[in-house]
XYZ file of C-alpha atoms in Angstrom:
783
model
C -247.678 188.782 -75.543
C -250.240 187.584 -72.653
C -252.956 187.989 -74.937
C -252.267 185.937 -77.608
C -253.417 182.627 -78.055
C -251.047 179.393 -78.391
C -251.958 179.212 -82.069
C -250.171 182.719 -82.519
C -247.044 181.411 -81.232
C -246.889 178.604 -83.487
C -243.321 178.469 -85.360
C -243.057 178.363 -89.007
C -240.324 177.242 -91.232
C -239.424 177.355 -94.785
C -238.379 174.221 -96.671
C -237.873 174.439 -100.234
C -240.417 177.609 -100.666
C -242.999 175.662 -98.736
C -244.417 176.534 -95.279
C -244.708 174.228 -92.369
C -246.689 174.989 -89.583
C -246.769 172.786 -86.466
C -250.016 171.900 -85.175
C -250.282 170.986 -81.350
C -251.569 167.352 -80.747
C -254.097 168.961 -78.212
C -256.792 171.615 -78.813
C -256.449 174.982 -77.105
C -260.347 174.595 -76.067
C -263.588 174.386 -78.171
C -264.346 178.350 -77.812
C -260.789 179.445 -78.405
C -260.918 178.419 -82.328
C -263.095 177.753 -85.078
C -265.204 174.647 -84.659
C -263.888 173.299 -87.910
C -260.338 173.584 -86.752
C -260.454 171.272 -83.940
C -260.078 168.441 -86.384
C -256.793 169.456 -86.968
C -255.338 168.061 -83.496
C -254.427 164.595 -83.887
C -255.264 163.609 -80.375
C -258.739 165.036 -80.470
C -259.445 163.217 -83.700
C -257.837 160.090 -82.646
C -260.227 160.225 -79.373
C -263.179 160.728 -81.728
C -262.155 157.969 -84.209
C -261.940 155.499 -81.036
C -265.203 156.693 -79.613
C -266.866 156.047 -83.154
C -265.048 152.732 -83.706
C -265.678 151.173 -80.616
C -269.181 152.160 -80.410
C -270.067 151.162 -83.580
C -268.496 147.558 -83.008
C -270.364 147.246 -79.583
C -273.720 148.106 -81.385
C -272.977 145.451 -84.129
C -271.758 142.653 -81.747
C -275.015 143.523 -79.571
C -277.120 141.845 -82.464
C -274.466 139.176 -83.597
C -273.303 138.197 -80.346
C -276.592 136.472 -79.947
C -275.932 134.045 -82.770
C -272.549 133.232 -81.056
C -270.275 135.016 -83.722
C -267.253 136.179 -82.481
C -266.313 139.921 -81.717
C -263.908 139.743 -84.366
C -266.841 139.844 -86.603
C -268.482 142.743 -85.439
C -264.898 144.768 -85.733
C -264.193 144.140 -89.031
C -267.961 144.791 -90.053
C -267.289 148.407 -88.295
C -264.270 148.919 -90.253
C -266.081 148.515 -93.322
C -268.885 150.499 -92.534
C -266.600 153.533 -91.622
C -264.218 152.552 -94.707
C -264.416 153.301 -98.302
C -267.065 150.881 -98.711
C -269.934 152.754 -97.040
C -268.751 155.953 -95.392
C -266.329 157.075 -97.737
C -268.904 155.930 -100.771
C -271.824 157.806 -99.624
C -270.550 160.416 -96.986
C -267.188 161.442 -98.573
C -267.021 164.932 -96.776
C -267.531 163.071 -93.351
C -264.991 160.638 -94.088
C -262.333 163.086 -95.377
C -262.656 164.801 -92.091
C -263.134 161.696 -89.795
C -260.392 159.629 -91.507
C -258.112 162.147 -92.946
C -254.775 160.418 -94.687
C -252.488 161.430 -91.738
C -254.649 160.368 -89.025
C -255.213 157.223 -90.821
C -251.392 156.703 -90.657
C -251.711 157.084 -86.898
C -254.505 154.416 -86.598
C -251.790 152.019 -88.764
C -248.927 152.854 -86.108
C -251.370 152.016 -83.266
C -252.330 148.496 -84.906
C -248.580 147.611 -85.269
C -247.837 148.317 -81.769
C -250.763 146.221 -80.858
C -249.693 143.419 -83.083
C -246.476 143.420 -81.528
C -247.593 143.329 -77.579
C -250.042 140.754 -78.717
C -247.446 138.412 -80.088
C -245.232 139.126 -77.036
C -248.216 138.161 -74.774
C -249.025 135.007 -76.787
C -245.283 133.959 -76.201
C -245.958 134.782 -72.293
C -249.086 132.791 -72.214
C -247.626 129.649 -74.053
C -246.202 126.857 -71.917
C -243.548 125.278 -74.034
C -243.490 122.488 -71.934
C -246.898 121.317 -73.554
C -244.638 120.294 -76.524
C -242.847 117.842 -74.607
C -245.846 116.549 -73.107
C -247.437 115.806 -76.435
C -247.378 112.379 -77.486
C -247.367 110.441 -81.092
C -250.961 111.476 -81.745
C -250.644 115.317 -81.095
C -247.496 115.499 -83.089
C -248.841 113.641 -86.129
C -252.135 115.804 -86.288
C -249.936 119.078 -85.523
C -247.305 117.996 -88.326
C -249.979 116.855 -90.993
C -252.248 119.513 -90.729
C -249.700 122.408 -91.529
C -246.954 120.641 -93.570
C -248.894 118.790 -96.395
C -251.610 121.519 -97.085
C -249.085 124.128 -97.063
C -246.508 122.645 -99.441
C -249.259 121.118 -101.895
C -251.440 124.491 -102.042
C -248.581 126.688 -102.460
C -247.234 124.718 -105.185
C -250.460 124.035 -107.270
C -251.327 127.770 -106.325
C -248.146 129.182 -107.596
C -248.518 126.929 -110.947
C -252.314 128.243 -111.516
C -251.331 132.036 -111.173
C -248.583 131.546 -113.577
C -250.413 129.751 -116.365
C -253.959 130.574 -115.852
C -254.037 133.996 -114.294
C -250.805 134.986 -116.250
C -249.139 136.334 -113.039
C -245.352 137.153 -113.508
C -242.944 134.543 -112.022
C -241.524 136.847 -109.183
C -245.117 138.178 -108.029
C -246.134 134.338 -107.771
C -242.739 133.442 -106.171
C -243.876 135.930 -103.322
C -247.222 137.539 -103.203
C -248.980 134.275 -104.369
C -246.974 132.170 -101.855
C -247.541 134.154 -99.429
C -250.902 134.747 -99.508
C -251.730 131.174 -99.797
C -249.263 130.015 -97.165
C -251.069 132.196 -94.650
C -254.411 130.598 -95.433
C -252.790 127.189 -94.779
C -251.217 127.834 -91.267
C -252.432 127.027 -87.973
C -252.095 129.827 -85.394
C -252.288 128.722 -81.935
C -253.622 132.128 -80.516
C -256.653 131.707 -82.903
C -257.540 128.232 -81.762
C -256.799 129.102 -78.095
C -259.239 131.886 -78.336
C -261.973 129.724 -80.244
C -261.645 127.154 -77.510
C -262.154 129.616 -74.863
C -265.337 131.067 -76.623
C -266.700 127.829 -77.165
C -266.064 127.136 -73.469
C -264.530 123.627 -74.398
C -260.557 124.244 -73.916
C -260.616 122.151 -70.723
C -262.376 119.003 -72.406
C -260.244 116.049 -73.855
C -261.057 117.491 -77.357
C -259.795 120.782 -76.322
C -256.332 119.691 -74.810
C -255.776 117.546 -78.243
C -256.740 120.624 -80.384
C -254.400 122.940 -78.158
C -251.585 120.632 -78.250
C -251.704 119.925 -81.976
C -252.133 123.773 -82.779
C -249.033 124.734 -80.626
C -247.084 122.142 -82.646
C -248.138 123.276 -85.901
C -247.511 126.687 -85.165
C -243.945 125.964 -83.891
C -243.562 123.881 -87.357
C -244.770 126.683 -89.294
C -242.898 129.259 -87.965
C -239.571 127.360 -88.781
C -241.312 126.540 -92.374
C -242.191 130.455 -92.871
C -238.812 131.830 -91.877
C -236.979 129.077 -94.248
C -239.421 130.539 -97.044
C -238.319 134.001 -96.380
C -234.640 133.241 -96.581
C -235.249 131.600 -99.566
C -236.956 134.726 -101.117
C -234.038 136.584 -100.061
C -231.692 134.262 -101.794
C -233.551 134.398 -104.966
C -234.188 138.246 -105.122
C -230.860 139.446 -103.321
C -227.942 136.955 -103.109
C -226.833 134.005 -100.924
C -224.226 136.440 -99.177
C -227.185 138.790 -98.001
C -229.601 135.687 -96.882
C -226.608 134.176 -94.783
C -225.473 137.381 -93.378
C -229.237 138.162 -92.399
C -229.607 134.425 -91.204
C -226.321 134.879 -88.715
C -227.507 138.268 -87.123
C -230.856 136.611 -86.671
C -229.461 133.776 -84.997
C -227.239 136.190 -82.922
C -230.283 137.838 -81.787
C -232.314 134.822 -80.834
C -229.194 133.499 -78.826
C -228.945 136.959 -77.049
C -232.804 136.747 -76.128
C -232.378 133.074 -74.972
C -229.441 133.836 -72.874
C -228.793 137.330 -71.708
C -232.536 138.573 -71.714
C -233.756 135.174 -70.222
C -231.169 135.333 -67.439
C -232.218 138.831 -66.722
C -235.987 137.862 -66.541
C -235.136 135.081 -63.922
C -232.994 137.662 -62.076
C -236.422 139.767 -61.920
C -238.162 136.812 -60.435
C -235.349 136.041 -57.797
C -235.738 139.952 -56.918
C -239.238 139.697 -56.332
C -240.499 138.608 -52.809
C -242.638 135.608 -52.353
C -246.265 136.846 -52.665
C -245.327 140.264 -53.769
C -245.950 141.698 -57.030
C -243.168 142.713 -59.757
C -241.985 146.228 -59.400
C -243.260 148.690 -62.318
C -239.625 149.569 -62.934
C -239.117 145.645 -64.033
C -242.077 145.868 -66.054
C -240.853 148.994 -67.930
C -237.772 147.223 -68.520
C -239.410 144.281 -69.942
C -241.571 146.689 -72.273
C -238.551 148.483 -73.711
C -236.697 145.452 -74.372
C -239.421 143.791 -76.250
C -239.518 147.284 -78.257
C -235.623 146.872 -79.017
C -236.021 143.279 -79.753
C -238.654 144.088 -82.392
C -236.779 146.893 -84.014
C -233.377 145.072 -83.980
C -235.174 141.870 -85.700
C -236.900 144.263 -88.024
C -233.538 145.437 -89.632
C -231.622 142.068 -89.397
C -234.272 140.464 -91.596
C -236.734 138.878 -88.804
C -240.321 139.980 -88.890
C -240.856 142.730 -86.116
C -243.281 140.493 -84.470
C -241.346 137.382 -83.999
C -238.658 138.943 -82.025
C -241.342 139.991 -79.309
C -242.780 136.567 -79.498
C -239.488 134.628 -78.833
C -238.842 136.766 -75.986
C -242.209 136.238 -74.527
C -241.557 132.308 -74.650
C -238.691 132.934 -72.475
C -240.892 134.490 -69.926
C -241.421 131.683 -67.082
C -245.052 130.749 -66.957
C -247.106 131.637 -63.819
C -246.129 133.708 -60.906
C -244.897 136.185 -60.344
C -243.631 137.675 -63.683
C -245.801 136.191 -66.456
C -248.977 137.033 -64.517
C -248.076 140.738 -63.644
C -247.422 141.144 -67.595
C -250.617 139.857 -68.304
C -252.483 141.673 -65.609
C -250.772 145.075 -66.976
C -251.063 144.965 -70.569
C -253.519 142.155 -71.576
C -256.577 144.586 -71.067
C -255.284 147.302 -73.090
C -253.811 145.021 -75.976
C -257.040 142.579 -76.047
C -259.522 145.236 -75.274
C -258.262 148.343 -77.053
C -255.267 147.457 -79.787
C -256.487 144.391 -81.059
C -259.964 145.568 -81.887
C -258.346 148.351 -83.490
C -256.423 146.075 -85.771
C -259.550 144.157 -86.787
C -261.197 147.707 -87.637
C -258.603 149.047 -89.216
C -258.528 145.547 -91.819
C -262.262 146.333 -92.601
C -261.466 150.038 -93.028
C -258.708 149.369 -95.717
C -260.626 146.798 -97.556
C -263.155 148.276 -100.459
C -265.837 146.040 -101.548
C -266.534 148.232 -104.630
C -263.266 147.280 -106.062
C -264.468 143.644 -106.292
C -265.629 144.248 -109.997
C -264.763 140.728 -111.129
C -264.153 137.442 -109.582
C -261.205 136.579 -107.558
C -257.898 135.224 -109.289
C -258.390 131.233 -109.905
C -255.349 130.581 -107.606
C -257.305 132.474 -104.631
C -260.392 130.453 -105.182
C -258.047 127.265 -105.362
C -256.418 128.067 -102.247
C -260.132 128.789 -100.303
C -261.687 125.665 -101.400
C -259.294 123.010 -102.251
C -256.725 124.172 -99.874
C -259.591 124.378 -97.130
C -260.789 120.946 -97.719
C -257.508 119.566 -97.748
C -256.307 121.050 -94.442
C -259.583 119.716 -93.085
C -259.004 116.374 -94.645
C -255.441 116.398 -93.131
C -256.677 116.936 -89.608
C -259.463 114.579 -89.522
C -257.551 111.690 -91.065
C -254.832 111.375 -88.419
C -257.032 112.051 -85.634
C -259.609 109.050 -86.819
C -256.985 106.840 -87.092
C -255.915 107.536 -83.560
C -259.616 106.487 -82.891
C -260.919 109.727 -81.798
C -264.741 109.715 -82.834
C -265.780 110.831 -86.184
C -267.845 114.117 -84.921
C -265.083 115.080 -82.552
C -262.190 114.494 -85.549
C -264.190 116.563 -87.664
C -264.658 119.423 -85.035
C -260.930 119.024 -84.277
C -260.157 119.467 -88.245
C -262.220 122.268 -88.501
C -260.890 124.249 -85.456
C -257.186 123.551 -86.566
C -258.561 125.621 -89.921
C -259.871 128.507 -88.001
C -258.583 132.057 -89.064
C -258.895 135.052 -86.822
C -256.682 138.149 -85.693
C -253.145 136.629 -86.340
C -254.098 136.092 -90.178
C -255.748 139.510 -90.101
C -252.474 140.881 -88.548
C -250.160 139.279 -90.900
C -252.175 140.604 -93.875
C -252.147 144.102 -92.628
C -248.510 143.920 -91.873
C -247.440 142.570 -95.411
C -249.936 145.344 -97.099
C -248.147 148.093 -95.461
C -244.764 146.679 -96.565
C -245.553 145.397 -99.942
C -247.879 147.666 -101.029
C -250.329 144.820 -101.907
C -253.164 145.219 -104.452
C -256.124 146.449 -102.966
C -258.340 143.692 -104.364
C -256.315 141.096 -103.158
C -256.334 142.493 -99.609
C -260.217 142.939 -99.517
C -260.404 139.227 -100.775
C -257.960 138.192 -97.701
C -260.199 140.094 -95.110
C -263.405 138.533 -96.537
C -261.777 134.949 -96.454
C -260.683 135.350 -92.916
C -264.193 137.124 -92.238
C -265.875 134.151 -93.446
C -263.882 131.433 -91.866
C -263.950 133.044 -88.330
C -267.791 133.158 -88.411
C -268.307 129.604 -90.030
C -266.083 127.694 -87.829
C -267.423 128.285 -84.430
C -271.030 127.473 -86.049
C -269.716 124.298 -87.479
C -267.945 123.278 -84.332
C -271.161 123.915 -82.161
C -273.254 121.776 -84.550
C -270.693 118.805 -84.533
C -269.692 119.178 -80.683
C -272.123 119.421 -77.850
C -269.886 120.183 -74.667
C -272.910 119.731 -72.615
C -272.960 115.883 -73.213
C -269.174 115.401 -72.697
C -269.567 113.567 -69.594
C -273.449 112.465 -69.853
C -274.084 109.458 -68.063
C -274.948 106.469 -69.608
C -273.945 104.008 -66.807
C -274.629 104.118 -63.175
C -271.336 105.652 -61.318
C -272.579 106.065 -57.631
C -271.661 104.672 -54.458
C -274.735 102.882 -54.081
C -274.199 100.659 -57.546
C -270.661 100.610 -56.857
C -269.401 96.755 -56.942
C -268.442 95.477 -53.347
C -265.567 93.430 -55.018
C -264.004 96.491 -57.181
C -264.714 98.945 -54.298
C -265.398 102.277 -54.532
C -263.694 105.424 -56.355
C -263.889 108.837 -54.845
C -262.437 112.090 -56.055
C -261.478 114.766 -53.514
C -261.219 118.437 -54.789
C -259.089 120.840 -52.955
C -258.245 124.756 -53.618
C -256.122 124.717 -50.270
C -254.661 122.496 -47.556
C -257.590 122.711 -45.095
C -259.553 121.343 -47.951
C -257.369 118.114 -48.414
C -257.422 117.739 -44.638
C -261.194 117.873 -44.363
C -261.297 115.482 -47.341
C -258.827 112.700 -45.820
C -261.056 112.609 -42.711
C -263.996 111.549 -44.754
C -262.326 109.298 -47.081
C -260.770 107.456 -43.976
C -264.338 107.056 -42.414
C -265.157 105.135 -45.746
C -263.698 101.925 -44.349
C -262.022 100.209 -46.974
C -261.414 96.616 -46.618
C -259.585 93.673 -48.676
C -262.937 92.771 -49.960
C -263.979 96.285 -50.949
C -260.815 98.719 -51.127
C -260.808 102.517 -51.739
C -259.299 104.383 -54.554
C -258.571 107.943 -53.952
C -258.078 110.646 -56.807
C -256.733 113.991 -55.086
C -257.230 116.985 -57.227
C -255.662 120.246 -56.557
C -257.108 122.901 -58.368
C -255.326 126.242 -59.184
C -256.591 129.116 -61.189
C -254.640 129.865 -64.570
C -252.956 132.897 -64.195
C -250.033 134.174 -66.742
C -250.804 131.464 -69.296
C -253.034 130.366 -72.181
C -252.467 126.566 -72.045
C -254.458 124.755 -69.037
C -252.675 121.962 -67.578
C -253.872 118.724 -65.969
C -250.786 117.011 -64.300
C -250.862 113.427 -63.008
C -248.136 113.669 -60.294
C -247.984 109.471 -60.405
C -246.268 110.005 -63.924
C -243.642 112.533 -62.643
C -245.486 115.580 -64.695
C -244.183 118.689 -63.818
C -245.199 122.126 -65.030
C -242.425 124.699 -66.146
C -243.388 126.911 -63.139
C -242.585 126.167 -59.521
C -244.611 123.272 -58.031
C -244.277 124.043 -54.512
C -247.814 125.519 -54.327
C -249.517 121.951 -54.800
C -246.538 119.930 -53.057
C -248.060 120.295 -49.663
C -251.307 118.890 -51.012
C -249.505 115.915 -52.406
C -247.789 115.350 -49.372
C -251.203 115.517 -47.633
C -252.703 112.637 -49.523
C -249.520 110.614 -49.650
C -249.358 110.883 -45.918
C -253.236 109.498 -45.491
C -251.828 106.548 -47.770
C -248.835 105.933 -45.652
C -250.622 106.241 -42.010
C -253.616 103.827 -43.185
C -253.542 100.206 -42.687
C -256.336 99.831 -44.879
C -256.021 98.704 -48.704
C -256.086 102.372 -49.988
C -254.677 103.573 -53.746
C -253.945 106.885 -53.920
C -253.455 109.037 -57.353
C -252.930 112.948 -57.232
C -253.791 115.538 -59.703
C -252.999 119.002 -60.522
C -255.329 121.069 -62.590
C -254.342 124.497 -63.724
C -257.092 126.380 -65.610
C -259.330 129.373 -65.727
C -261.705 129.729 -63.018
C -264.785 129.610 -65.277
C -263.537 126.413 -66.984
C -262.131 124.709 -63.804
C -265.190 122.475 -63.311
C -264.356 120.897 -66.776
C -261.286 119.562 -65.324
C -262.818 117.984 -62.396
C -265.423 116.346 -64.406
C -262.828 115.079 -66.873
C -260.945 113.248 -64.009
C -263.963 111.761 -62.642
C -265.253 110.427 -66.076
C -261.727 109.012 -67.035
C -261.006 107.201 -63.942
C -264.746 105.825 -63.368
C -265.268 107.855 -60.204
C -268.391 107.044 -58.189
C -268.167 109.931 -55.842
C -266.943 113.711 -56.217
C -266.326 115.445 -52.762
C -266.250 119.456 -53.113
C -265.297 121.843 -50.560
C -267.742 124.254 -49.178
C -267.553 127.923 -50.459
C -267.783 129.206 -46.806
C -264.729 128.677 -44.391
C -264.892 129.075 -40.485
C -262.428 129.585 -37.962
C -262.197 127.617 -34.718
C -264.559 129.864 -32.691
C -267.265 129.464 -35.598
C -266.702 132.852 -37.009
C -267.199 133.145 -40.748
C -264.100 134.071 -42.315
C -264.407 133.281 -45.764
C -267.288 133.357 -48.729
C -266.288 132.710 -52.327
C -268.950 133.597 -54.901
C -266.576 131.905 -57.596
C -266.132 128.826 -55.486
C -269.801 128.403 -55.039
C -270.339 128.878 -58.734
C -267.701 126.440 -59.547
C -269.503 123.657 -56.952
C -272.703 124.517 -58.829
C -270.980 123.835 -62.089
C -269.784 120.566 -61.139
C -273.225 119.480 -59.693
C -275.015 120.256 -62.990
C -272.467 118.395 -65.332
C -270.821 115.486 -63.107
C -270.610 112.171 -64.487
C -271.150 110.750 -61.077
C -272.624 111.446 -57.768
C -271.228 114.615 -56.069
C -270.982 115.531 -52.325
C -270.060 119.058 -51.009
C -268.497 118.855 -47.675
C -269.028 121.637 -44.907
C -266.307 121.057 -42.286
C -266.768 123.123 -39.321
C -264.925 120.706 -37.202
C -261.834 122.831 -36.773
C -261.033 121.717 -33.333
C -259.414 118.073 -34.106
C -255.316 118.570 -33.795
C -255.174 115.541 -36.427
C -256.797 115.086 -39.800
C -256.846 111.362 -39.351
C -259.235 109.550 -37.056
C -257.828 106.874 -34.955
C -259.344 103.704 -33.691
C -259.714 105.496 -30.215
C -261.881 108.179 -31.327
C -265.426 108.236 -31.352
C -267.350 109.385 -34.338
C -270.914 109.990 -34.260
C -272.706 110.290 -37.614
C -276.180 111.049 -38.137
C -278.339 110.622 -41.933
C -281.484 112.327 -42.074
C -283.387 110.277 -44.368
C -286.584 111.858 -46.144
C -286.494 109.313 -49.209
C -285.595 109.854 -52.800
C -282.269 108.942 -54.709
C -280.256 111.697 -53.221
C -281.048 110.292 -49.587
C -280.355 106.802 -50.679
C -276.730 107.777 -52.029
C -276.126 109.696 -48.665
C -277.189 106.268 -46.761
C -274.926 104.268 -48.891
C -271.671 106.190 -48.047
C -272.858 106.420 -44.359
C -273.446 102.581 -44.453
C -269.571 102.218 -45.554
C -268.542 103.960 -42.343
C -270.575 102.005 -39.699
C -267.773 99.171 -40.078
C -265.392 101.218 -37.942
C -265.910 100.076 -34.322
C -265.557 103.672 -32.988
C -268.242 105.063 -35.455
C -271.480 105.059 -34.232
C -274.156 105.710 -36.804
C -277.888 107.178 -36.590
C -280.410 106.786 -39.342
C -283.500 109.076 -38.751
C -286.061 108.703 -41.327
C -288.745 111.517 -41.355
C -292.222 110.106 -42.628
C -295.630 111.705 -42.895
C -297.579 108.486 -41.649
C -296.631 105.323 -39.848
C -297.123 102.972 -42.966
C -296.102 105.442 -45.518
C -294.875 103.753 -48.916
C -295.784 106.059 -51.992
C -295.114 103.986 -55.164
C -291.744 102.864 -56.674
C -289.665 105.318 -55.233
C -291.147 104.544 -51.554
C -290.500 100.571 -52.047
C -286.612 101.685 -53.107
C -286.411 103.664 -49.977
C -287.618 100.478 -47.966
C -285.384 98.345 -49.467
C -282.512 100.591 -49.115
C -283.218 100.790 -45.177
C -283.942 96.990 -44.716
C -280.251 95.920 -43.388
C -280.725 99.137 -41.256
C -283.858 98.627 -39.527
C -283.265 95.164 -38.330
C -280.636 94.694 -35.501
C -277.756 92.397 -36.251
C -274.044 91.779 -35.171
C -273.186 94.073 -38.187
C -275.518 96.868 -36.865
C -274.137 96.830 -33.239
C -273.190 100.573 -33.468
C -276.127 101.551 -35.702
C -279.418 103.318 -34.480
C -282.472 103.642 -36.425
C -285.089 106.051 -35.587
C -288.570 107.245 -37.333
C -290.035 110.612 -36.653
C -293.358 111.807 -37.850
C -293.607 114.985 -39.183
C -296.593 116.590 -41.035
C -295.094 119.566 -42.703
C -291.903 121.676 -42.990
C -292.550 123.442 -39.637
C -292.133 120.058 -38.208
C -289.043 119.196 -40.054
C -287.355 122.454 -39.348
C -287.983 121.896 -35.736
C -286.670 118.402 -35.772
C -283.466 119.761 -37.609
C -282.973 122.097 -34.968
C -283.367 119.042 -32.228
C -280.764 116.833 -34.221
C -278.178 120.032 -34.372
C -278.368 120.086 -30.218
C -277.384 116.494 -30.157
C -273.603 115.549 -30.048
C -273.095 114.632 -33.822
C -269.996 114.887 -35.646
C -271.104 114.509 -39.296
C -274.627 114.826 -40.562
C -275.218 113.367 -44.064
C -278.282 114.546 -45.980
C -279.678 114.396 -49.775
C -279.962 117.408 -51.862
C -283.149 116.587 -52.931
C -283.099 118.945 -55.868
C -286.251 118.034 -57.572
C -288.164 117.170 -54.039
C -291.832 118.455 -53.757
C -292.410 116.347 -50.493
C -294.700 117.805 -48.182
C -292.157 117.085 -45.546
C -290.200 120.357 -46.725
C -293.225 122.164 -47.806
C -293.003 125.848 -47.227
C -289.203 125.720 -46.781
C -287.942 125.843 -50.188
C -288.938 129.430 -50.149
C -286.369 130.104 -47.623
C -283.605 128.561 -49.292
C -280.753 130.715 -49.914
C -278.438 128.090 -51.230
C -280.159 126.006 -53.615
C -277.130 123.664 -54.201
C -277.352 122.303 -50.799
C -280.971 121.683 -51.096
C -283.584 122.464 -48.387
C -282.116 120.527 -45.515
C -278.556 121.316 -46.176
C -279.465 125.023 -46.264
C -281.024 124.433 -42.761
C -277.685 122.752 -41.327
C -275.424 125.387 -42.632
C -277.727 128.336 -41.385
C -275.709 131.240 -39.980
C -277.247 131.251 -36.651
C -275.293 127.341 -36.177
C -272.065 127.691 -34.608
C -271.233 124.180 -33.432
C -268.498 122.390 -34.875
C -270.384 119.769 -36.870
C -269.669 118.551 -40.402
C -272.257 118.213 -42.953
C -272.263 116.047 -46.077
C -274.625 117.312 -48.875
C -275.102 114.233 -51.494
C -276.779 114.611 -54.971
C -276.761 110.983 -56.726
C -275.638 111.048 -60.466
C -278.035 112.416 -62.977
C -278.704 109.889 -65.469
C -279.231 111.124 -69.047
C -282.637 110.014 -70.417
């Protein structure tokens, strides 16, 4: 007994004269059995299948990704190669071993589980309040782009199938309507994935497209289920349809009441800042599986129950973010690619021995152009630019993983003809490849905030005042910004408009939010995280005796696209200067306590794309008890002026501060020679300094000095001596494209190019004095 292998212990049963032998899921080992027998074990075969599928898909995407094609294309192609089209046709023996009939059923089951969890996560990521915030424009576009093409194409396609293709009425009633209807729907997940891929989800066009897609998806959800119950009434009876409708209503009410209250109970039981317990996550997973099973048995398709359950999960922290953290990787990285590959595997291009039926050709051609037209016309009527309206219409007609999953689910249940399923996969494949290419041609996100007008502090009208946008990731960022903002010295003749923007990373949601708190906008999640920031800016306004207007926003978006929100708020409000917090933080003893690479990347992206001037504020002045500077305080400001547009902008900011009686401004001009004027730039520098050079009543607290420096070493020594003086704030230009001999040799030692050569010297790690630095970059004008 001890010498027997596990295979000798397998029990045998006879059922109707046949012998069934149970084969273990795992192998006893490669050397304990014949080499060919190892593929009898389902787990071993599944692991081999997954390895082959993902390796082949990765190789294909390595080449196709260079053409900006989505990964879905590579996954479908991998399935086509491994399916009957290539492997089954030319290497049938390998195909029979690698993809046996029983193992394919296991793959099909995994894809259904993946689609189920995917729909649940889509519900979790959706912010239903996005519908409430949508206006007339979004509702019109979202409704028209779905309702009109769906009704017209389904009706005409059904008629063509009966009259031209000679399809029987019952098949036309369900199969033709289903196939045509799926092609006419707009899927919110597909549009959201496309916008993320194109990196325009935070643009104005992205917000409009996302809101329209969400409305379209919600309307289509109602329409599809109405159509399903209509089919039940025609094929079964009114009694069956009403019974099913009643049971579905009971299930939805149960989800929206009992289960939702349990989800809120989980949130209440989770301490602030702590992750949700694994036991609660297991409960949610079990609940969504039960909802899927019950929904399938009462007449609701198995994916809709989890989707509705996902909608009931409150967005953001802690539950939604934890669910996405736990499930998103395995679903998006494993189960969904497996579904794409499985759809490609099930299709067989060799069966396409004739043209597709006329009703399919009609749905693809006329239906597509009708859907694009129904997206373009209302957008254009609402004064969306022609190219943007066309790009929006194409994106709302995009197809992807949701359509593939719907076709695959229907194929399993309805035994769809292989040829029709293959055509469905081809159509989705073509749409998924073409829509991103067409959108990129029509909409260039790099030119969204291109500057054609001068939006700088230097060029700001005195009567209109200046508009500044202060960005904050945390409370001390806002406190640092308002110190600088009060120094700007607004007056009745030159008021100050402040736009405070609290930036929060999107966690547990698919829909970025931009909330204008002056309009009373709120998110479905708790606003306690941004309320302190709002209070700081409102306190700044209430304590100031100067003419100041304050507007506060909150932007919730992915960290990689957060700069888009900053640029959009600046662009939309005609801001002249964006103030960004530095990515390093120090404590009151001057010790470095934080160095965020993500925040540094964010600052760099804003500087590269901003529609106005940008300043990075390095606040080392942690010793002040108050964030507001009163008239009794003495504040010493220094401007290091080498020349160039960035220095002129920095001087313009400092010039506004000299109106305070307690502010003393020192301007130090670095020159190579005594009478240095080099071309047009030198003349503009002298013009900018003219009122600073000459003493006057207005310049009683201004000191102008000139220093002769020969090269970078002299400049570095001078910067060191400036740091030894008692300055509270030093303003410098970035000099991003400067090749002046004054900084010759210093550029090679610059660690932080976003600060420029002088800014990098001022934030050196050897410096521990509580001096704040403002590095300014003037607006980059598109030529």
